[in-house]
């Protein structure tokens, strides 16, 4: 009895209130998104809003079960839980059902479950357990490699299921590592990689190479080389380019300007290193390695884009970046989504009065594009309120994470907050054309049992850990 009173007293009821409120608002908006005049009752289980109520009931039951389990259980069984989820991710590749081109679902008695959603919870547990160990050193290469294997093994398996959107979520765990002491340089490199990815898709390969070359020379200047040395290096590349171009023309070979420039740079690397070997050679080599790495990254971007991403994903990214414009094809969802949100104005059209929603102009409006319903029927005011509630929940989770005595609980709390933030940012970004359409749900709003249950498990495991925040778990 004392233990039960202590648990009730230590639970963070503000977070539970935000969770229940968001789930309720999500259910109401699912009702609006797929409203059927012939089935007006929100409790009609033949419709999505009725089914969602069943998923909500099951989620509340899961939450209560989690709260009565000892917090030590989640630390002790972190690795077994992770291994079970890895097994399920492999199994779904073999026995899973294909939906919308992705083999990501098990179907059991008419209920479909997506292991990729629950893998986020298992990975969060496993990485928290590993990082919280005494022998983990954030700056140790071996430790980082093991952490990387834990994080990206499920991501690779999810990519094999042709569900790139769910796999991208695992990138946010880098922020968790940053909180635990990972160098900010890693985040900076990640940002530059994203910029280079976009540039590679937008510009011809020759221009990308010239940009890399230009930044390399700027880097050499910052590393202490004199302007005269940089100018000599640049001149040598230009002379080599002219000579190679002349030879190719003389023999009438079919070689692009891009490859000629690659050859010219390669011919000058060793002589240039000999030329400046007395002056900051180590720093210069680092700049050259980064430049070569950037070049290989551009190759990998092209390969990834052409061979890994599905055709519809390629089309959506091209549409987002303005490379191609197809408002009746790949860009249809986003175009209709922006119309729906924009038409809501300041205060919205009112509950069940959204014309874009009512006439089904936006596909997948109860799942990936549920935010359209919020924007159209509740307007700027309602959209701001929903985003504010989600941000309040995330900020509250960060506050709770920082008050944990146990490193395991703190790391897990940051993982939950980062996952929720990524889902919110990307999902809302999709609906307003600021992010590619990659098909990830809006937490607690999008229709579906798997996502709601996964977010509920993520959140309530942390609330259970927080209730024992004075204990030291490892």
PDB file of N, CA, C and O in Angstrom, residues 309-376:
ATOM      1  N   UNK A 309      16.446   4.936 -52.545  1.00  0.00           N
ATOM      2  CA  UNK A 309      15.139   5.560 -52.409  1.00  0.00           C
ATOM      3  C   UNK A 309      14.176   5.064 -53.478  1.00  0.00           C
ATOM      4  O   UNK A 309      14.576   4.821 -54.625  1.00  0.00           O
ATOM      5  N   UNK A 310      12.916   4.910 -53.085  1.00  0.00           N
ATOM      6  CA  UNK A 310      11.880   4.525 -54.037  1.00  0.00           C
ATOM      7  C   UNK A 310      11.607   5.687 -55.003  1.00  0.00           C
ATOM      8  O   UNK A 310      11.911   6.846 -54.712  1.00  0.00           O
ATOM      9  N   UNK A 311      11.043   5.359 -56.150  1.00  0.00           N
ATOM     10  CA  UNK A 311      10.797   6.384 -57.173  1.00  0.00           C
ATOM     11  C   UNK A 311       9.902   7.506 -56.652  1.00  0.00           C
ATOM     12  O   UNK A 311      10.128   8.680 -56.938  1.00  0.00           O
ATOM     13  N   UNK A 312       8.874   7.136 -55.842  1.00  0.00           N
ATOM     14  CA  UNK A 312       7.984   8.168 -55.328  1.00  0.00           C
ATOM     15  C   UNK A 312       8.691   9.053 -54.312  1.00  0.00           C
ATOM     16  O   UNK A 312       8.397  10.251 -54.199  1.00  0.00           O
ATOM     17  N   UNK A 313       9.681   8.489 -53.584  1.00  0.00           N
ATOM     18  CA  UNK A 313      10.458   9.302 -52.650  1.00  0.00           C
ATOM     19  C   UNK A 313      11.380  10.258 -53.403  1.00  0.00           C
ATOM     20  O   UNK A 313      11.549  11.422 -53.009  1.00  0.00           O
ATOM     21  N   UNK A 314      11.964   9.767 -54.489  1.00  0.00           N
ATOM     22  CA  UNK A 314      12.792  10.640 -55.334  1.00  0.00           C
ATOM     23  C   UNK A 314      11.968  11.803 -55.881  1.00  0.00           C
ATOM     24  O   UNK A 314      12.407  12.958 -55.863  1.00  0.00           O
ATOM     25  N   UNK A 315      10.782  11.479 -56.349  1.00  0.00           N
ATOM     26  CA  UNK A 315       9.917  12.514 -56.925  1.00  0.00           C
ATOM     27  C   UNK A 315       9.531  13.559 -55.877  1.00  0.00           C
ATOM     28  O   UNK A 315       9.485  14.763 -56.170  1.00  0.00           O
ATOM     29  N   UNK A 316       9.260  13.103 -54.655  1.00  0.00           N
ATOM     30  CA  UNK A 316       8.862  14.041 -53.598  1.00  0.00           C
ATOM     31  C   UNK A 316      10.009  14.956 -53.199  1.00  0.00           C
ATOM     32  O   UNK A 316       9.810  16.150 -52.943  1.00  0.00           O
ATOM     33  N   UNK A 317      11.235  14.406 -53.134  1.00  0.00           N
ATOM     34  CA  UNK A 317      12.400  15.234 -52.805  1.00  0.00           C
ATOM     35  C   UNK A 317      12.663  16.231 -53.926  1.00  0.00           C
ATOM     36  O   UNK A 317      12.943  17.407 -53.677  1.00  0.00           O
ATOM     37  N   UNK A 318      12.573  15.779 -55.173  1.00  0.00           N
ATOM     38  CA  UNK A 318      12.747  16.677 -56.313  1.00  0.00           C
ATOM     39  C   UNK A 318      11.714  17.792 -56.306  1.00  0.00           C
ATOM     40  O   UNK A 318      12.019  18.954 -56.608  1.00  0.00           O
ATOM     41  N   UNK A 319      10.483  17.440 -55.944  1.00  0.00           N
ATOM     42  CA  UNK A 319       9.424  18.448 -55.875  1.00  0.00           C
ATOM     43  C   UNK A 319       9.694  19.447 -54.757  1.00  0.00           C
ATOM     44  O   UNK A 319       9.509  20.649 -54.920  1.00  0.00           O
ATOM     45  N   UNK A 320      10.160  18.943 -53.594  1.00  0.00           N
ATOM     46  CA  UNK A 320      10.459  19.822 -52.462  1.00  0.00           C
ATOM     47  C   UNK A 320      11.570  20.808 -52.797  1.00  0.00           C
ATOM     48  O   UNK A 320      11.493  21.994 -52.453  1.00  0.00           O
ATOM     49  N   UNK A 321      12.610  20.324 -53.493  1.00  0.00           N
ATOM     50  CA  UNK A 321      13.760  21.168 -53.806  1.00  0.00           C
ATOM     51  C   UNK A 321      13.546  22.018 -55.049  1.00  0.00           C
ATOM     52  O   UNK A 321      14.398  22.826 -55.402  1.00  0.00           O
ATOM     53  N   UNK A 322      12.403  21.821 -55.718  1.00  0.00           N
ATOM     54  CA  UNK A 322      12.110  22.618 -56.904  1.00  0.00           C
ATOM     55  C   UNK A 322      12.797  22.120 -58.161  1.00  0.00           C
ATOM     56  O   UNK A 322      12.801  22.810 -59.182  1.00  0.00           O
ATOM     57  N   UNK A 323      13.395  20.917 -58.087  1.00  0.00           N
ATOM     58  CA  UNK A 323      14.045  20.345 -59.266  1.00  0.00           C
ATOM     59  C   UNK A 323      12.996  19.971 -60.299  1.00  0.00           C
ATOM     60  O   UNK A 323      13.165  20.158 -61.496  1.00  0.00           O
ATOM     61  N   UNK A 324      11.896  19.421 -59.808  1.00  0.00           N
ATOM     62  CA  UNK A 324      10.752  19.102 -60.649  1.00  0.00           C
ATOM     63  C   UNK A 324       9.501  19.635 -59.970  1.00  0.00           C
ATOM     64  O   UNK A 324       9.430  19.709 -58.752  1.00  0.00           O
ATOM     65  N   UNK A 325       8.527  20.004 -60.756  1.00  0.00           N
ATOM     66  CA  UNK A 325       7.259  20.471 -60.187  1.00  0.00           C
ATOM     67  C   UNK A 325       6.117  19.689 -60.831  1.00  0.00           C
ATOM     68  O   UNK A 325       5.913  19.757 -62.039  1.00  0.00           O
ATOM     69  N   UNK A 326       5.416  18.941 -59.983  1.00  0.00           N
ATOM     70  CA  UNK A 326       4.335  18.105 -60.490  1.00  0.00           C
ATOM     71  C   UNK A 326       3.169  18.148 -59.498  1.00  0.00           C
ATOM     72  O   UNK A 326       2.948  17.199 -58.740  1.00  0.00           O
ATOM     73  N   UNK A 327       2.422  19.261 -59.483  1.00  0.00           N
ATOM     74  CA  UNK A 327       1.339  19.409 -58.502  1.00  0.00           C
ATOM     75  C   UNK A 327       0.213  18.395 -58.661  1.00  0.00           C
ATOM     76  O   UNK A 327      -0.580  18.214 -57.747  1.00  0.00           O
ATOM     77  N   UNK A 328       0.140  17.730 -59.796  1.00  0.00           N
ATOM     78  CA  UNK A 328      -0.900  16.712 -59.980  1.00  0.00           C
ATOM     79  C   UNK A 328      -0.361  15.309 -59.762  1.00  0.00           C
ATOM     80  O   UNK A 328      -1.113  14.343 -59.812  1.00  0.00           O
ATOM     81  N   UNK A 329       0.952  15.187 -59.511  1.00  0.00           N
ATOM     82  CA  UNK A 329       1.566  13.884 -59.290  1.00  0.00           C
ATOM     83  C   UNK A 329       2.225  13.802 -57.933  1.00  0.00           C
ATOM     84  O   UNK A 329       1.560  13.763 -56.904  1.00  0.00           O
ATOM     85  N   UNK A 330       3.597  13.812 -57.932  1.00  0.00           N
ATOM     86  CA  UNK A 330       4.337  13.663 -56.673  1.00  0.00           C
ATOM     87  C   UNK A 330       4.064  14.801 -55.707  1.00  0.00           C
ATOM     88  O   UNK A 330       4.100  14.615 -54.490  1.00  0.00           O
ATOM     89  N   UNK A 331       3.781  15.991 -56.247  1.00  0.00           N
ATOM     90  CA  UNK A 331       3.552  17.142 -55.375  1.00  0.00           C
ATOM     91  C   UNK A 331       2.099  17.351 -54.997  1.00  0.00           C
ATOM     92  O   UNK A 331       1.771  18.351 -54.335  1.00  0.00           O
ATOM     93  N   UNK A 332       1.226  16.413 -55.387  1.00  0.00           N
ATOM     94  CA  UNK A 332      -0.210  16.599 -55.155  1.00  0.00           C
ATOM     95  C   UNK A 332      -0.541  16.687 -53.668  1.00  0.00           C
ATOM     96  O   UNK A 332      -1.263  17.580 -53.226  1.00  0.00           O
ATOM     97  N   UNK A 333      -0.019  15.730 -52.892  1.00  0.00           N
ATOM     98  CA  UNK A 333      -0.329  15.707 -51.456  1.00  0.00           C
ATOM     99  C   UNK A 333       0.024  17.022 -50.774  1.00  0.00           C
ATOM    100  O   UNK A 333      -0.772  17.596 -50.029  1.00  0.00           O
ATOM    101  N   UNK A 334       1.248  17.482 -51.037  1.00  0.00           N
ATOM    102  CA  UNK A 334       1.719  18.705 -50.374  1.00  0.00           C
ATOM    103  C   UNK A 334       0.938  19.916 -50.866  1.00  0.00           C
ATOM    104  O   UNK A 334       0.573  20.791 -50.069  1.00  0.00           O
ATOM    105  N   UNK A 335       0.651  19.961 -52.163  1.00  0.00           N
ATOM    106  CA  UNK A 335      -0.103  21.099 -52.709  1.00  0.00           C
ATOM    107  C   UNK A 335      -1.486  21.188 -52.064  1.00  0.00           C
ATOM    108  O   UNK A 335      -1.921  22.264 -51.624  1.00  0.00           O
ATOM    109  N   UNK A 336      -2.179  20.057 -51.975  1.00  0.00           N
ATOM    110  CA  UNK A 336      -3.509  20.046 -51.364  1.00  0.00           C
ATOM    111  C   UNK A 336      -3.431  20.317 -49.860  1.00  0.00           C
ATOM    112  O   UNK A 336      -4.325  20.956 -49.281  1.00  0.00           O
ATOM    113  N   UNK A 337      -2.354  19.827 -49.250  1.00  0.00           N
ATOM    114  CA  UNK A 337      -2.163  20.061 -47.817  1.00  0.00           C
ATOM    115  C   UNK A 337      -2.007  21.545 -47.518  1.00  0.00           C
ATOM    116  O   UNK A 337      -2.618  22.077 -46.578  1.00  0.00           O
ATOM    117  N   UNK A 338      -1.204  22.228 -48.323  1.00  0.00           N
ATOM    118  CA  UNK A 338      -0.995  23.668 -48.103  1.00  0.00           C
ATOM    119  C   UNK A 338      -2.273  24.459 -48.368  1.00  0.00           C
ATOM    120  O   UNK A 338      -2.556  25.448 -47.681  1.00  0.00           O
ATOM    121  N   UNK A 339      -3.041  24.016 -49.348  1.00  0.00           N
ATOM    122  CA  UNK A 339      -4.332  24.669 -49.614  1.00  0.00           C
ATOM    123  C   UNK A 339      -5.249  24.517 -48.410  1.00  0.00           C
ATOM    124  O   UNK A 339      -5.897  25.469 -47.964  1.00  0.00           O
ATOM    125  N   UNK A 340      -5.292  23.288 -47.847  1.00  0.00           N
ATOM    126  CA  UNK A 340      -6.160  23.025 -46.695  1.00  0.00           C
ATOM    127  C   UNK A 340      -5.769  23.873 -45.493  1.00  0.00           C
ATOM    128  O   UNK A 340      -6.612  24.531 -44.867  1.00  0.00           O
ATOM    129  N   UNK A 341      -4.476  23.886 -45.179  1.00  0.00           N
ATOM    130  CA  UNK A 341      -4.014  24.650 -44.011  1.00  0.00           C
ATOM    131  C   UNK A 341      -4.199  26.138 -44.232  1.00  0.00           C
ATOM    132  O   UNK A 341      -4.659  26.870 -43.345  1.00  0.00           O
ATOM    133  N   UNK A 342      -3.864  26.608 -45.442  1.00  0.00           N
ATOM    134  CA  UNK A 342      -4.014  28.033 -45.745  1.00  0.00           C
ATOM    135  C   UNK A 342      -5.450  28.497 -45.712  1.00  0.00           C
ATOM    136  O   UNK A 342      -5.755  29.615 -45.272  1.00  0.00           O
ATOM    137  N   UNK A 343      -6.360  27.615 -46.143  1.00  0.00           N
ATOM    138  CA  UNK A 343      -7.772  28.009 -46.189  1.00  0.00           C
ATOM    139  C   UNK A 343      -8.374  28.136 -44.791  1.00  0.00           C
ATOM    140  O   UNK A 343      -9.444  28.729 -44.616  1.00  0.00           O
ATOM    141  N   UNK A 344      -7.692  27.582 -43.788  1.00  0.00           N
ATOM    142  CA  UNK A 344      -8.200  27.688 -42.424  1.00  0.00           C
ATOM    143  C   UNK A 344      -8.119  29.088 -41.853  1.00  0.00           C
ATOM    144  O   UNK A 344      -8.858  29.418 -40.912  1.00  0.00           O
ATOM    145  N   UNK A 345      -7.221  29.896 -42.414  1.00  0.00           N
ATOM    146  CA  UNK A 345      -7.106  31.276 -41.949  1.00  0.00           C
ATOM    147  C   UNK A 345      -6.684  31.370 -40.492  1.00  0.00           C
ATOM    148  O   UNK A 345      -5.961  30.512 -39.976  1.00  0.00           O
ATOM    149  N   UNK A 346      -7.170  32.403 -39.826  1.00  0.00           N
ATOM    150  CA  UNK A 346      -6.738  32.664 -38.449  1.00  0.00           C
ATOM    151  C   UNK A 346      -7.439  31.743 -37.445  1.00  0.00           C
ATOM    152  O   UNK A 346      -6.805  31.159 -36.577  1.00  0.00           O
ATOM    153  N   UNK A 347      -8.746  31.610 -37.562  1.00  0.00           N
ATOM    154  CA  UNK A 347      -9.515  30.859 -36.558  1.00  0.00           C
ATOM    155  C   UNK A 347     -10.093  29.558 -37.089  1.00  0.00           C
ATOM    156  O   UNK A 347     -10.745  28.814 -36.357  1.00  0.00           O
ATOM    157  N   UNK A 348      -9.892  29.243 -38.383  1.00  0.00           N
ATOM    158  CA  UNK A 348     -10.380  28.000 -38.948  1.00  0.00           C
ATOM    159  C   UNK A 348     -11.822  28.057 -39.421  1.00  0.00           C
ATOM    160  O   UNK A 348     -12.547  29.014 -39.146  1.00  0.00           O
ATOM    161  N   UNK A 349     -12.233  27.015 -40.113  1.00  0.00           N
ATOM    162  CA  UNK A 349     -13.593  26.942 -40.658  1.00  0.00           C
ATOM    163  C   UNK A 349     -14.585  26.333 -39.675  1.00  0.00           C
ATOM    164  O   UNK A 349     -15.790  26.346 -39.943  1.00  0.00           O
ATOM    165  N   UNK A 350     -14.087  25.787 -38.593  1.00  0.00           N
ATOM    166  CA  UNK A 350     -14.976  25.172 -37.619  1.00  0.00           C
ATOM    167  C   UNK A 350     -14.975  23.666 -37.711  1.00  0.00           C
ATOM    168  O   UNK A 350     -14.670  23.079 -38.761  1.00  0.00           O
ATOM    169  N   UNK A 351     -15.331  23.006 -36.617  1.00  0.00           N
ATOM    170  CA  UNK A 351     -15.329  21.555 -36.529  1.00  0.00           C
ATOM    171  C   UNK A 351     -16.271  20.931 -37.554  1.00  0.00           C
ATOM    172  O   UNK A 351     -17.445  21.320 -37.657  1.00  0.00           O
ATOM    173  N   UNK A 352     -15.729  20.009 -38.358  1.00  0.00           N
ATOM    174  CA  UNK A 352     -16.438  19.277 -39.417  1.00  0.00           C
ATOM    175  C   UNK A 352     -16.849  20.161 -40.591  1.00  0.00           C
ATOM    176  O   UNK A 352     -17.648  19.754 -41.425  1.00  0.00           O
ATOM    177  N   UNK A 353     -16.265  21.366 -40.673  1.00  0.00           N
ATOM    178  CA  UNK A 353     -16.606  22.278 -41.772  1.00  0.00           C
ATOM    179  C   UNK A 353     -15.479  22.454 -42.782  1.00  0.00           C
ATOM    180  O   UNK A 353     -15.549  23.338 -43.629  1.00  0.00           O
ATOM    181  N   UNK A 354     -14.447  21.644 -42.682  1.00  0.00           N
ATOM    182  CA  UNK A 354     -13.332  21.762 -43.623  1.00  0.00           C
ATOM    183  C   UNK A 354     -13.683  21.162 -44.972  1.00  0.00           C
ATOM    184  O   UNK A 354     -13.936  19.957 -45.075  1.00  0.00           O
ATOM    185  N   UNK A 355     -13.688  21.984 -46.005  1.00  0.00           N
ATOM    186  CA  UNK A 355     -14.072  21.483 -47.337  1.00  0.00           C
ATOM    187  C   UNK A 355     -13.005  20.570 -47.930  1.00  0.00           C
ATOM    188  O   UNK A 355     -13.323  19.552 -48.557  1.00  0.00           O
ATOM    189  N   UNK A 356     -11.732  20.937 -47.760  1.00  0.00           N
ATOM    190  CA  UNK A 356     -10.656  20.080 -48.263  1.00  0.00           C
ATOM    191  C   UNK A 356     -10.710  18.716 -47.564  1.00  0.00           C
ATOM    192  O   UNK A 356     -10.465  17.681 -48.177  1.00  0.00           O
ATOM    193  N   UNK A 357     -11.023  18.758 -46.279  1.00  0.00           N
ATOM    194  CA  UNK A 357     -11.123  17.527 -45.496  1.00  0.00           C
ATOM    195  C   UNK A 357     -12.361  16.734 -45.887  1.00  0.00           C
ATOM    196  O   UNK A 357     -12.305  15.522 -46.141  1.00  0.00           O
ATOM    197  N   UNK A 358     -13.495  17.418 -45.956  1.00  0.00           N
ATOM    198  CA  UNK A 358     -14.770  16.749 -46.202  1.00  0.00           C
ATOM    199  C   UNK A 358     -14.794  16.053 -47.562  1.00  0.00           C
ATOM    200  O   UNK A 358     -15.357  14.970 -47.715  1.00  0.00           O
ATOM    201  N   UNK A 359     -14.193  16.686 -48.566  1.00  0.00           N
ATOM    202  CA  UNK A 359     -14.236  16.123 -49.922  1.00  0.00           C
ATOM    203  C   UNK A 359     -12.982  15.314 -50.276  1.00  0.00           C
ATOM    204  O   UNK A 359     -12.723  15.038 -51.443  1.00  0.00           O
ATOM    205  N   UNK A 360     -12.182  14.983 -49.255  1.00  0.00           N
ATOM    206  CA  UNK A 360     -11.068  14.037 -49.391  1.00  0.00           C
ATOM    207  C   UNK A 360     -10.025  14.469 -50.427  1.00  0.00           C
ATOM    208  O   UNK A 360      -9.510  13.636 -51.188  1.00  0.00           O
ATOM    209  N   UNK A 361      -9.726  15.762 -50.461  1.00  0.00           N
ATOM    210  CA  UNK A 361      -8.717  16.227 -51.414  1.00  0.00           C
ATOM    211  C   UNK A 361      -7.306  15.789 -51.007  1.00  0.00           C
ATOM    212  O   UNK A 361      -6.438  15.631 -51.862  1.00  0.00           O
ATOM    213  N   UNK A 362      -7.075  15.652 -49.694  1.00  0.00           N
ATOM    214  CA  UNK A 362      -5.741  15.292 -49.207  1.00  0.00           C
ATOM    215  C   UNK A 362      -5.704  13.800 -48.876  1.00  0.00           C
ATOM    216  O   UNK A 362      -6.386  13.356 -47.967  1.00  0.00           O
ATOM    217  N   UNK A 363      -4.899  13.018 -49.607  1.00  0.00           N
ATOM    218  CA  UNK A 363      -4.777  11.589 -49.277  1.00  0.00           C
ATOM    219  C   UNK A 363      -4.118  11.394 -47.909  1.00  0.00           C
ATOM    220  O   UNK A 363      -3.367  12.248 -47.439  1.00  0.00           O
ATOM    221  N   UNK A 364      -4.385  10.276 -47.281  1.00  0.00           N
ATOM    222  CA  UNK A 364      -3.780   9.910 -45.993  1.00  0.00           C
ATOM    223  C   UNK A 364      -3.986  10.985 -44.934  1.00  0.00           C
ATOM    224  O   UNK A 364      -3.119  11.240 -44.106  1.00  0.00           O
ATOM    225  N   UNK A 365      -5.167  11.626 -44.960  1.00  0.00           N
ATOM    226  CA  UNK A 365      -5.364  12.771 -44.069  1.00  0.00           C
ATOM    227  C   UNK A 365      -5.537  12.374 -42.609  1.00  0.00           C
ATOM    228  O   UNK A 365      -5.309  13.175 -41.719  1.00  0.00           O
ATOM    229  N   UNK A 366      -5.916  11.147 -42.348  1.00  0.00           N
ATOM    230  CA  UNK A 366      -6.047  10.731 -40.950  1.00  0.00           C
ATOM    231  C   UNK A 366      -4.740  10.191 -40.385  1.00  0.00           C
ATOM    232  O   UNK A 366      -4.630   9.962 -39.181  1.00  0.00           O
ATOM    233  N   UNK A 367      -3.730  10.006 -41.245  1.00  0.00           N
ATOM    234  CA  UNK A 367      -2.453   9.452 -40.780  1.00  0.00           C
ATOM    235  C   UNK A 367      -1.336  10.484 -40.935  1.00  0.00           C
ATOM    236  O   UNK A 367      -1.138  11.313 -40.063  1.00  0.00           O
ATOM    237  N   UNK A 368      -0.629  10.429 -42.076  1.00  0.00           N
ATOM    238  CA  UNK A 368       0.528  11.307 -42.249  1.00  0.00           C
ATOM    239  C   UNK A 368       0.149  12.782 -42.336  1.00  0.00           C
ATOM    240  O   UNK A 368       0.938  13.653 -41.954  1.00  0.00           O
ATOM    241  N   UNK A 369      -1.052  13.073 -42.842  1.00  0.00           N
ATOM    242  CA  UNK A 369      -1.440  14.475 -43.073  1.00  0.00           C
ATOM    243  C   UNK A 369      -2.552  14.928 -42.128  1.00  0.00           C
ATOM    244  O   UNK A 369      -3.354  15.785 -42.475  1.00  0.00           O
ATOM    245  N   UNK A 370      -2.580  14.377 -40.927  1.00  0.00           N
ATOM    246  CA  UNK A 370      -3.610  14.743 -39.956  1.00  0.00           C
ATOM    247  C   UNK A 370      -3.530  16.220 -39.571  1.00  0.00           C
ATOM    248  O   UNK A 370      -4.545  16.842 -39.219  1.00  0.00           O
ATOM    249  N   UNK A 371      -2.331  16.816 -39.668  1.00  0.00           N
ATOM    250  CA  UNK A 371      -2.186  18.223 -39.292  1.00  0.00           C
ATOM    251  C   UNK A 371      -2.973  19.144 -40.227  1.00  0.00           C
ATOM    252  O   UNK A 371      -3.314  20.266 -39.858  1.00  0.00           O
ATOM    253  N   UNK A 372      -3.269  18.657 -41.440  1.00  0.00           N
ATOM    254  CA  UNK A 372      -4.102  19.450 -42.372  1.00  0.00           C
ATOM    255  C   UNK A 372      -5.474  19.720 -41.760  1.00  0.00           C
ATOM    256  O   UNK A 372      -6.028  20.815 -41.911  1.00  0.00           O
ATOM    257  N   UNK A 373      -6.043  18.707 -41.117  1.00  0.00           N
ATOM    258  CA  UNK A 373      -7.356  18.868 -40.498  1.00  0.00           C
ATOM    259  C   UNK A 373      -7.303  19.917 -39.398  1.00  0.00           C
ATOM    260  O   UNK A 373      -8.203  20.755 -39.280  1.00  0.00           O
ATOM    261  N   UNK A 374      -6.251  19.884 -38.612  1.00  0.00           N
ATOM    262  CA  UNK A 374      -6.070  20.887 -37.554  1.00  0.00           C
ATOM    263  C   UNK A 374      -6.006  22.275 -38.163  1.00  0.00           C
ATOM    264  O   UNK A 374      -6.688  23.211 -37.720  1.00  0.00           O
ATOM    265  N   UNK A 375      -5.179  22.430 -39.211  1.00  0.00           N
ATOM    266  CA  UNK A 375      -5.002  23.735 -39.829  1.00  0.00           C
ATOM    267  C   UNK A 375      -6.253  24.260 -40.493  1.00  0.00           C
ATOM    268  O   UNK A 375      -6.563  25.460 -40.405  1.00  0.00           O
ATOM    269  N   UNK A 376      -7.005  23.377 -41.167  1.00  0.00           N
ATOM    270  CA  UNK A 376      -8.185  23.835 -41.890  1.00  0.00           C
ATOM    271  C   UNK A 376      -9.352  24.135 -40.953  1.00  0.00           C
ATOM    272  O   UNK A 376     -10.020  25.174 -41.098  1.00  0.00           O
TER     273      UNK A 376
END
